[in-house]
Amino acid sequence: MRFTKMQGCGNDYIYVNCFEESLTSPQQLAKTVSDRHFGIGSDGLVLIMPSETADCRMRMFNSDGSESEMCGNAIRCVAKYVYDRDIIHKRQLSVETLAGIKYISINADDNDIARTMTVDMDAPITEAADIPVFADRSPVTDLKLTAFGREFTFTCVSMGNPHAVTFIEEPVSSFDVEKFGKVFELDDHFPHRSNIEFAEVISPTHLKMRVWERGAGETLACGTGTCATVAAACLNGICPREPVTVDLLGGQLIIEWKETDGHIYMTGPAEFVFDGEI
């Protein structure tokens, strides 16, 4: 099988061009290729496929083999892949996902190489039942969860996949994400589990965030998680509805929750790493 490794802000996946390749059991394949010691090494597996409703289709599997509805960093890499390789050479792309069709604007350099992309991530979902999260009211901005004797207040948002965001007082760089993240991911309030974001407020337009991804553990970045974090910040009056820079372990994303259409727009890079065969 031929594959390509790509990364967006350090969130790395193995990409397979299913316009040309065919494969079975992607769940097991995701576990195999993701293993950083005995496989290729990645946060998961992404299939780039034909679509009957959009320019192309993306299926994304976490490193534990579970399929996720959407990945913001991966979808930028999908856009770069099909654009740079002339599979779909359009500055405005549509990509089918389990979270619906997403629309992407390609920002290419002077050599017509896609460098950054702006993704219309649609409107954040704030109804508890639709996220889903077990809570008494929506939006869910005060879900209190306790682990290891410490209480956290979470805001819950879906960007096509569930997220729970908490703002902490200490520097997020030294916070024990693994210790708390793997407990909260499996909390009974989240019937489909949840991605967990720990965020630090630098200014009203500047956040730092680390993420414990459902099915993958801590990763260097999470596009949907970054969008959910900014949405949570806006819901709590921390950030205005204007571009917000979010520092992640693997780089920066710029997120804007626009007043005009209610959609969240994510701008960030996508990078080719290498091609190979396995």
XYZ file of C-alpha atoms in Angstrom:
278
model
C 0.000 0.000 0.000
C 1.282 3.444 -0.910
C 0.805 6.160 1.689
C 1.715 9.742 2.490
C 2.549 11.170 5.881
C 1.423 14.761 6.490
C 1.035 16.996 9.522
C -0.833 20.108 10.553
C 0.661 21.845 13.602
C 2.318 18.536 14.502
C -0.957 16.564 14.360
C 0.335 13.829 12.038
C -1.628 11.221 10.114
C -1.025 8.566 7.504
C -2.979 9.438 4.325
C -4.062 6.881 1.755
C -5.248 7.955 -1.697
C -8.337 5.784 -2.165
C -8.833 7.209 -5.644
C -6.061 4.722 -6.477
C -5.672 2.378 -3.499
C -8.211 -0.050 -2.059
C -8.026 -1.477 1.428
C -10.052 -3.455 3.937
C -10.346 -3.185 7.721
C -9.215 0.448 8.130
C -9.806 0.150 11.888
C -7.071 -2.440 12.277
C -4.857 -0.701 9.727
C -5.059 2.505 11.767
C -3.647 0.694 14.800
C -0.856 -0.857 12.725
C 0.346 2.261 10.916
C 0.006 4.538 13.956
C 2.371 2.546 16.157
C 5.447 4.737 16.552
C 7.727 1.781 17.343
C 6.468 -1.052 15.136
C 4.518 0.868 12.471
C 4.979 4.131 10.595
C 4.048 6.391 13.495
C 1.106 8.785 13.551
C -1.937 10.028 15.421
C -4.135 7.968 13.097
C -5.154 7.066 9.566
C -6.979 9.235 6.995
C -8.560 7.920 3.810
C -8.966 10.331 0.862
C -11.872 9.006 -1.161
C -14.233 9.860 -4.025
C -17.523 11.461 -3.009
C -20.939 11.674 -4.621
C -21.812 14.900 -2.770
C -18.516 16.850 -2.571
C -15.148 17.174 -4.325
C -13.786 14.357 -2.162
C -14.478 12.446 1.029
C -12.406 12.048 4.191
C -12.590 9.157 6.645
C -10.466 9.503 9.762
C -9.468 6.812 12.250
C -7.746 7.384 15.590
C -4.669 5.435 16.646
C -6.871 3.070 18.679
C -8.859 2.163 15.550
C -11.989 4.143 16.404
C -13.480 6.284 13.640
C -13.914 9.997 14.323
C -16.427 12.310 12.727
C -14.037 15.122 11.888
C -10.465 16.379 12.288
C -9.592 19.997 11.576
C -5.872 19.461 11.083
C -6.414 16.400 8.894
C -8.917 18.104 6.608
C -6.386 20.845 5.811
C -3.895 18.146 4.839
C -6.519 16.450 2.669
C -7.068 19.764 0.882
C -3.326 20.220 0.327
C -2.981 16.650 -0.940
C -5.694 16.845 -3.593
C -4.668 20.378 -4.616
C -0.903 19.879 -4.903
C -1.278 16.523 -6.701
C -3.854 17.867 -9.176
C -6.531 15.416 -8.094
C -8.850 18.377 -7.475
C -6.988 21.564 -8.332
C -9.457 24.173 -7.089
C -8.925 27.089 -4.710
C -12.361 26.409 -3.191
C -12.868 22.789 -2.164
C -15.660 20.792 -0.563
C -14.882 17.724 1.549
C -17.437 15.208 2.773
C -16.991 14.080 6.400
C -19.113 12.277 8.978
C -19.739 15.761 10.407
C -21.121 17.018 7.092
C -19.577 18.739 4.078
C -16.820 21.228 4.930
C -15.714 24.046 2.629
C -12.048 25.005 2.371
C -10.231 27.971 0.831
C -6.709 27.202 -0.400
C -4.025 29.825 0.212
C -1.249 28.939 -2.259
C 2.233 30.449 -2.656
C 3.813 31.890 -5.819
C 4.647 28.355 -6.990
C 0.998 27.312 -6.647
C 1.758 25.090 -3.636
C -0.937 25.035 -0.953
C 0.542 26.440 2.269
C -2.338 27.401 4.532
C -6.061 26.735 4.370
C -9.121 28.406 5.808
C -11.807 25.896 6.712
C -15.450 26.776 7.273
C -16.035 24.544 10.297
C -19.771 25.368 10.400
C -21.584 26.556 13.528
C -20.628 25.071 16.884
C -23.228 22.769 18.422
C -24.179 23.827 21.943
C -27.306 21.766 22.643
C -26.423 19.185 25.289
C -28.290 16.328 23.625
C -26.593 16.980 20.282
C -23.003 17.191 21.609
C -23.794 14.735 23.361
C -23.371 15.375 27.076
C -25.649 14.652 29.998
C -26.477 18.084 31.428
C -29.561 19.892 32.722
C -29.370 22.939 30.434
C -27.842 24.306 27.249
C -25.419 25.772 26.485
C -23.350 23.690 28.884
C -20.960 26.202 30.429
C -20.782 24.997 34.020
C -20.322 21.240 34.011
C -18.348 20.503 37.169
C -16.237 17.354 37.150
C -13.788 16.145 39.782
C -10.666 14.011 39.470
C -7.946 13.338 42.036
C -9.645 15.681 44.493
C -9.633 18.664 42.114
C -12.759 20.226 40.589
C -12.858 21.632 37.057
C -15.612 23.584 35.308
C -16.165 22.511 31.691
C -17.904 24.108 28.738
C -19.121 21.507 26.257
C -19.262 22.081 22.503
C -19.447 19.865 19.444
C -17.665 20.669 16.197
C -19.085 17.504 14.680
C -17.308 15.617 17.457
C -17.663 16.171 21.227
C -15.384 18.487 23.203
C -15.191 19.566 26.831
C -13.108 22.691 27.495
C -11.836 23.938 30.837
C -9.899 27.144 31.504
C -7.169 26.755 34.107
C -5.286 29.365 36.109
C -1.808 27.822 36.019
C 0.434 27.682 32.911
C -0.934 24.977 30.646
C 2.634 24.122 29.596
C 3.268 22.425 32.958
C -0.215 20.966 33.469
C -0.529 17.172 33.737
C -2.794 16.639 30.715
C -2.451 12.864 30.656
C -3.346 12.409 34.330
C -6.623 14.322 34.068
C -7.410 13.936 30.370
C -7.743 10.173 30.308
C -10.091 10.283 33.309
C -12.373 12.987 31.906
C -12.490 11.427 28.410
C -14.323 8.455 29.913
C -16.524 10.370 32.339
C -20.121 9.135 32.535
C -21.418 12.562 31.409
C -20.083 11.804 27.901
C -21.984 8.903 26.300
C -19.662 8.910 23.252
C -16.577 9.840 25.297
C -15.126 13.317 24.715
C -12.068 15.226 23.604
C -10.748 17.224 26.562
C -9.157 20.683 26.198
C -7.180 22.502 28.890
C -6.790 26.200 28.046
C -4.893 29.172 29.447
C -5.977 32.740 28.721
C -3.097 34.994 27.643
C -5.326 37.864 26.436
C -8.842 38.215 24.975
C -7.456 37.346 21.534
C -4.681 34.928 22.542
C -5.080 31.502 24.152
C -2.828 28.542 24.855
C -4.310 25.075 24.728
C -3.363 21.433 25.158
C -5.633 18.599 24.191
C -6.333 15.035 25.232
C -7.912 13.522 22.120
C -10.565 10.850 22.354
C -9.006 7.599 21.180
C -5.507 9.017 20.687
C -4.280 10.601 23.936
C -2.435 13.908 23.986
C -1.558 15.200 20.522
C 0.434 18.242 19.417
C -2.694 19.913 18.033
C -6.397 19.404 17.413
C -8.227 21.589 14.899
C -11.766 20.859 16.065
C -10.566 21.177 19.656
C -9.080 24.587 18.950
C -12.372 25.726 17.410
C -14.276 24.335 20.397
C -11.924 26.145 22.783
C -12.514 29.512 21.113
C -16.266 28.843 21.027
C -16.169 28.040 24.738
C -14.181 31.210 25.415
C -16.771 33.281 23.531
C -19.659 31.612 25.360
C -18.026 32.512 28.672
C -17.236 36.109 27.673
C -13.484 35.492 27.663
C -12.917 36.203 23.961
C -14.731 38.484 21.487
C -16.160 37.265 18.191
C -13.036 38.227 16.251
C -9.862 36.350 15.216
C -8.210 34.582 18.141
C -4.693 33.134 17.997
C -4.341 29.795 19.760
C -0.911 28.408 20.644
C -0.703 24.609 20.505
C 2.244 22.354 21.220
C 2.781 21.952 17.458
C 2.095 25.478 16.225
C -0.572 28.165 15.923
C -4.097 28.285 14.542
C -6.249 31.360 14.002
C -9.916 30.882 14.839
C -12.825 33.262 14.272
C -16.443 32.697 15.284
C -18.158 35.136 12.948
C -21.239 37.074 13.942
C -22.426 37.292 10.322
C -23.174 33.632 9.659
C -22.509 32.027 13.044
C -19.814 29.784 11.568
C -16.334 29.172 12.935
C -13.423 29.624 10.523
C -10.057 27.980 11.133
C -6.870 29.074 9.363
C -3.672 27.065 9.636
C -0.873 25.233 7.823
C -0.589 21.769 6.307
C 2.753 20.144 5.529
C 3.902 17.164 3.490
C 6.335 14.918 5.384
C 7.073 11.932 3.114
C 5.656 9.290 0.764
C 6.218 5.590 1.311
C 5.039 2.015 0.913
C 4.073 -0.519 3.541
